[in-house]
Short mmCIF file of C-alpha atoms in Angstrom, two decimals:
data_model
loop_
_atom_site.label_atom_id
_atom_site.label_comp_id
_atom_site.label_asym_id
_atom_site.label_seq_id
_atom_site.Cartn_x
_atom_site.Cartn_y
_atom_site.Cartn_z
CA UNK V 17 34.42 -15.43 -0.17
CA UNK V 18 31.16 -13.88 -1.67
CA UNK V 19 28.44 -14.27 0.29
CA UNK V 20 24.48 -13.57 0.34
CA UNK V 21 22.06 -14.39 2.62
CA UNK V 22 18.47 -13.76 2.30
CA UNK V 23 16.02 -13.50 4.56
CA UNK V 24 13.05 -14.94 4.94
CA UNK V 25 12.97 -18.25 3.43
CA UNK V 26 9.24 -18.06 2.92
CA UNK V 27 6.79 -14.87 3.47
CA UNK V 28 3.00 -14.73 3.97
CA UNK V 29 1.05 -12.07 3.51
CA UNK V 30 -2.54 -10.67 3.27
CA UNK V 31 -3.64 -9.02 -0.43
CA UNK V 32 -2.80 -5.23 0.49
CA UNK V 33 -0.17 -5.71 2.83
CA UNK V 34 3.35 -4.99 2.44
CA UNK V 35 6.28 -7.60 2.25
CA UNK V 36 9.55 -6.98 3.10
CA UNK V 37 12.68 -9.09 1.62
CA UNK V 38 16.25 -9.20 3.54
CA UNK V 39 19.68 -9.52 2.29
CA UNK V 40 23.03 -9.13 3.39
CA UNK V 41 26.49 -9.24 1.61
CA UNK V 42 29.58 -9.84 2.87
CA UNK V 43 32.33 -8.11 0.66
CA UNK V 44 32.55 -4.44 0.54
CA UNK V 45 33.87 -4.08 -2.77
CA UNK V 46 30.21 -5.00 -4.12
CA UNK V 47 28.67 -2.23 -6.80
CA UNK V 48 25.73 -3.73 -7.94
CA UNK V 49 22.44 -4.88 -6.28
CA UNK V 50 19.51 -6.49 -8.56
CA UNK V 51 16.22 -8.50 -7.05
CA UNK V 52 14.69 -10.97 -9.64
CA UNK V 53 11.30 -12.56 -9.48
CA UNK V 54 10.66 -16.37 -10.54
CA UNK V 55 7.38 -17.59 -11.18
CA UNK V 56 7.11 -21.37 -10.90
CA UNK V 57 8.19 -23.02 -14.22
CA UNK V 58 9.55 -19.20 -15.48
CA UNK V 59 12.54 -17.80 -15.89
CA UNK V 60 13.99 -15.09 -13.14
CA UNK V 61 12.47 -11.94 -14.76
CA UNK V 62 14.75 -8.38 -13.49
CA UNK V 63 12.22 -6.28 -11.52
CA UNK V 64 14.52 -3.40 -9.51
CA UNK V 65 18.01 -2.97 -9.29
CA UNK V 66 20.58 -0.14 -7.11
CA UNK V 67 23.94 0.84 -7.86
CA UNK V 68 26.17 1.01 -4.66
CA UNK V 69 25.81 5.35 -5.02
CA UNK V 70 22.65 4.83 -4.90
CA UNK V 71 20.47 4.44 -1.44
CA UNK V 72 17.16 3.73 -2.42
CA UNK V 73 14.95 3.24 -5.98
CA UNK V 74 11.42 3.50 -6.35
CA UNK V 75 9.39 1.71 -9.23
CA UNK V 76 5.35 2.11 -8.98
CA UNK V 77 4.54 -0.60 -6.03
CA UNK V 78 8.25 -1.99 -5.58
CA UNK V 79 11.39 -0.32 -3.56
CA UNK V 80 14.43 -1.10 -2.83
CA UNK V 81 17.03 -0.02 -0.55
CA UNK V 82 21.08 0.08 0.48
CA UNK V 83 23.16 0.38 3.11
CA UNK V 84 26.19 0.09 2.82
CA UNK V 85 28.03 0.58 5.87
CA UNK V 86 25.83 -2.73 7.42
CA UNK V 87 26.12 -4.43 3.81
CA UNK V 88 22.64 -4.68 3.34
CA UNK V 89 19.76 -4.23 0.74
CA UNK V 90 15.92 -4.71 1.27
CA UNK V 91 13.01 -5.32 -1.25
CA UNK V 92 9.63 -3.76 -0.21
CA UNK V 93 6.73 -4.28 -2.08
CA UNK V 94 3.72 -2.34 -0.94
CA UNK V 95 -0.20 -2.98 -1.56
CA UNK V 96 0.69 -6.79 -2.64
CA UNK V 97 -1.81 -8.41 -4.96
CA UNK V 98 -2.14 -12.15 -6.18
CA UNK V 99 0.16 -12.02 -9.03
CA UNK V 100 3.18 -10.92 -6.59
CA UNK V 101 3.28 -14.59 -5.87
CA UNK V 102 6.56 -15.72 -6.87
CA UNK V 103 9.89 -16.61 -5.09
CA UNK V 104 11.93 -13.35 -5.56
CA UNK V 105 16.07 -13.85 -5.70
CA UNK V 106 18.05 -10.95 -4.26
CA UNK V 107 21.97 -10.75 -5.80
CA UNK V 108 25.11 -8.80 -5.73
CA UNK V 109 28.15 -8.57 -7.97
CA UNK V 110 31.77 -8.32 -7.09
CA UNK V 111 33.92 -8.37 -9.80
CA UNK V 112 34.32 -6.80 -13.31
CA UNK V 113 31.53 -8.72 -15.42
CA UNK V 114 28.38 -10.16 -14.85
CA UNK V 115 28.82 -12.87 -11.42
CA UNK V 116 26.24 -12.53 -9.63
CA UNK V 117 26.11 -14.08 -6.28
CA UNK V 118 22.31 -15.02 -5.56
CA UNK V 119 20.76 -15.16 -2.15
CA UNK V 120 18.52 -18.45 -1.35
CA UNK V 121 15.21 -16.60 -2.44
CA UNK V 122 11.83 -16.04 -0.94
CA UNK V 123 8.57 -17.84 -1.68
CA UNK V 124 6.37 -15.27 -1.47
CA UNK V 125 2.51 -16.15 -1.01
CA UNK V 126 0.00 -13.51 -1.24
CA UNK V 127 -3.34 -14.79 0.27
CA UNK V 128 -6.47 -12.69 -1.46
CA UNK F 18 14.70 -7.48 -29.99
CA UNK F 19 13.79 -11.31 -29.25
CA UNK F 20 14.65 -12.55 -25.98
CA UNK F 21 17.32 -14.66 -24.88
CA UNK F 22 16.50 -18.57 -25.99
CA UNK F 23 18.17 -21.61 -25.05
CA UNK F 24 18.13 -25.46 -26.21
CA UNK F 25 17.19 -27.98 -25.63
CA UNK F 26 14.36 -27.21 -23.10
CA UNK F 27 14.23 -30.40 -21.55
CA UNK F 28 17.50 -33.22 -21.27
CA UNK F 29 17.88 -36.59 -20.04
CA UNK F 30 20.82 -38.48 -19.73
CA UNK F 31 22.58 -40.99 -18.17
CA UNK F 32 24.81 -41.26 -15.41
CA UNK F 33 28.28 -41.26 -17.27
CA UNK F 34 27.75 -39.55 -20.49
CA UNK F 35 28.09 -35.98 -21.46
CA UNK F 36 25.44 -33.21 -22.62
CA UNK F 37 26.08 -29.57 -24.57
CA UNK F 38 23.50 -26.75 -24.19
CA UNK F 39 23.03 -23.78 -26.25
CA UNK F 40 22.00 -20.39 -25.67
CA UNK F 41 21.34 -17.86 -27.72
CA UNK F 42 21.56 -14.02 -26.28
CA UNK F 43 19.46 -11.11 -27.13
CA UNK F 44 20.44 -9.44 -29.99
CA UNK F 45 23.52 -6.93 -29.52
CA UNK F 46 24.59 -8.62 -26.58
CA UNK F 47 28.03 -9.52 -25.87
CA UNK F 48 28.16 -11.03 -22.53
CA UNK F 49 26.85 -14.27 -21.40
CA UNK F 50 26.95 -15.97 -17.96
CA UNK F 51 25.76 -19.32 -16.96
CA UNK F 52 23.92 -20.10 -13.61
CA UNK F 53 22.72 -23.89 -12.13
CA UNK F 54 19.72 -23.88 -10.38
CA UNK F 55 18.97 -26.68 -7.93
CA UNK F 56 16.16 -26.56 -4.91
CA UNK F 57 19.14 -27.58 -2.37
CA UNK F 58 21.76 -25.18 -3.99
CA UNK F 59 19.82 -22.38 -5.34
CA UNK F 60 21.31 -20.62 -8.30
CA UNK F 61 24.61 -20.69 -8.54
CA UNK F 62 27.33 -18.99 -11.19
CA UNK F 63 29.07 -21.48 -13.59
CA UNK F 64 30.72 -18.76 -15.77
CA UNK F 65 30.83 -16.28 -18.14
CA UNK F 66 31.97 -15.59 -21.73
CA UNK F 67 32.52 -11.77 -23.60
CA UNK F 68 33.88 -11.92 -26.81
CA UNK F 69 34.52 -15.18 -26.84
CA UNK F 70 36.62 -15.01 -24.06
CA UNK F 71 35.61 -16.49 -20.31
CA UNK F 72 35.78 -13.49 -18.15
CA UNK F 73 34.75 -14.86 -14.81
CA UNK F 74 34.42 -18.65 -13.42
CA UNK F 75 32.50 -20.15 -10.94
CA UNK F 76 33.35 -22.95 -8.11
CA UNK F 77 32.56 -25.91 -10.35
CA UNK F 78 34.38 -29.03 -11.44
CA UNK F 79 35.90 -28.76 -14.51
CA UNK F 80 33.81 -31.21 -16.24
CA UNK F 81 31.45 -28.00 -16.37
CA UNK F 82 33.43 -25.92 -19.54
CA UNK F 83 31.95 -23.43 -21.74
CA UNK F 84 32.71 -21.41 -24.89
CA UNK F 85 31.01 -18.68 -26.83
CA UNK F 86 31.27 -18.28 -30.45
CA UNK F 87 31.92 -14.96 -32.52
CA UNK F 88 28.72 -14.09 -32.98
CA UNK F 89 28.17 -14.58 -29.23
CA UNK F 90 26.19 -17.59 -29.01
CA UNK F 91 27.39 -19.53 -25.99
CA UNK F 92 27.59 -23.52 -25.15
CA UNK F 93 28.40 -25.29 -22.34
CA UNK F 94 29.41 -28.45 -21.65
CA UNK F 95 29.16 -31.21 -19.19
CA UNK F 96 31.18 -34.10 -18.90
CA UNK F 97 30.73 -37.42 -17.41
CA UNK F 98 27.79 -36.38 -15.77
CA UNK F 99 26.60 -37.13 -12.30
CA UNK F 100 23.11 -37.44 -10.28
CA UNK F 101 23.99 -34.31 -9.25
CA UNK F 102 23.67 -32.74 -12.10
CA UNK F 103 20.17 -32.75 -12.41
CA UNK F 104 19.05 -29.14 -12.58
CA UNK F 105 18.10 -26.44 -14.22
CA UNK F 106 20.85 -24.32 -16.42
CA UNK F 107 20.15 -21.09 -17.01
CA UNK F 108 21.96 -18.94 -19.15
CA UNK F 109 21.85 -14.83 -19.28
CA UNK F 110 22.57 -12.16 -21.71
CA UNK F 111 23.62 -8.43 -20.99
CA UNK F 112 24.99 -5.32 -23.21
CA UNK F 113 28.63 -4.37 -23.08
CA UNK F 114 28.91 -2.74 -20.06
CA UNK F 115 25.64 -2.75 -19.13
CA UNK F 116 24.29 -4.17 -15.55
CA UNK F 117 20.64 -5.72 -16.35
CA UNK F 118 21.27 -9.53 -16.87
CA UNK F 119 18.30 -10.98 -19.06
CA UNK F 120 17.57 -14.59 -18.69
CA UNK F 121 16.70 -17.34 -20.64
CA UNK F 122 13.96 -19.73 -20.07
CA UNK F 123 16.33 -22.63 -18.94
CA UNK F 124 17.52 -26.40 -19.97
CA UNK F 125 16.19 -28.83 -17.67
CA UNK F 126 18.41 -31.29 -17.58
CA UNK F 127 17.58 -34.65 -15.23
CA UNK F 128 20.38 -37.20 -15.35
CA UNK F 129 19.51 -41.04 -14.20
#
């Protein structure tokens, strides 16, 4: 069945530092690829997104790219500040409509 | 265009008994999915409603049910509820044919 696993479970990092998030999905037939961000006691805000023709996007500090041949997507979010704290969701969808399948998300702490 | 807005915020109830939630979508919009969020489970896809009609469904019981109203307000129910129900429902809002999924802030609901 649909499947997404994301990787790290919780990330670290030092103010200025990159992060990078992992995910991997297990049907082909996947077209569409977005990463949300949750801040605690917020709702999962949309902050990238990729289209299976697509192999990378680029918005200011955040990136994020495909493969699809090894069924994986990565977040990278460069020169991390403070407010990047947030547990970030990666997802994929399958079918015609809107189910997404979300990954387990990653805490992310950035440490000033 | 305000955003997408969902009642009650907060929900207890009793082991037993059944609740209804409400979400409202952003203006325009057509679709709207449902999603549980749980710390053990992470978020997970209930279902989805476009024009009144469910388009995709989740792996859940069917004392989860929905329905979505012609001017594409959505509800969904749950019946005899369990412990573990508890949870944040989350319900999201996207254009025809459109990708971006906008959430709402969330019903928590805590059942005893």
């Amino acid at each position: 069945g649909e499947n997404v696993e994301q990787h790290p479970s919780t990330l670290s990092v030092q103010e200025g530092d990159s992060a990078v998030i992992k995910c991997t999905y297990s049907d082909s037939a996947s077209n569409y690829f977005p990463w949300y961000k949750q801040e605690l006691g917020k709702r999962p805000q949309l902050i990238i997104d990729i289209r299976s023709n697509v192999g990378e996007k680029k918005d200011q500090r955040i990136a994020v790219t495909l493969n699809k041949t090894a069924k994986h997507f990565s977040l990278h979010i460069t020169e991390t500040q403070p407010e990047d704290s947030a547990v970030y969701f990666c997802a994929a969808r399958w079918a015609a409509g809107n189910k997404l399948t979300f990954g387990g998300g990653t805490r992310v702490l950035v440490k000033p | 265009k305000a955003g997408v807005t969902q009642t009650p915020r907060y929900l207890i109830k009793t082991r037993g008994q059944q609740v209804t939630l409400s979400c409202s979508p952003i203006s325009g919009h057509r679709s709207v999915s449902w999603y549980q969020q749980t710390p053990g489970q992470g978020l997970q896809f209930l279902f989805e409603y476009f024009s009144e009609t469910q388009r995709n469904k989740g792996n859940f019981p069917g004392r989860f049910s929905g329905r979505q109203f012609s001017n594409s307000r959505s509800e969904m129910n749950v019946s005899t509820l369990e412990l573990g129900d508890s949870a944040l429902y989350l319900c999201a809002s996207s254009e025809a044919g459109g990708d971006t999924q906008y959430f709402g802030p969330g019903t928590r609901l805590t059942v005893l």
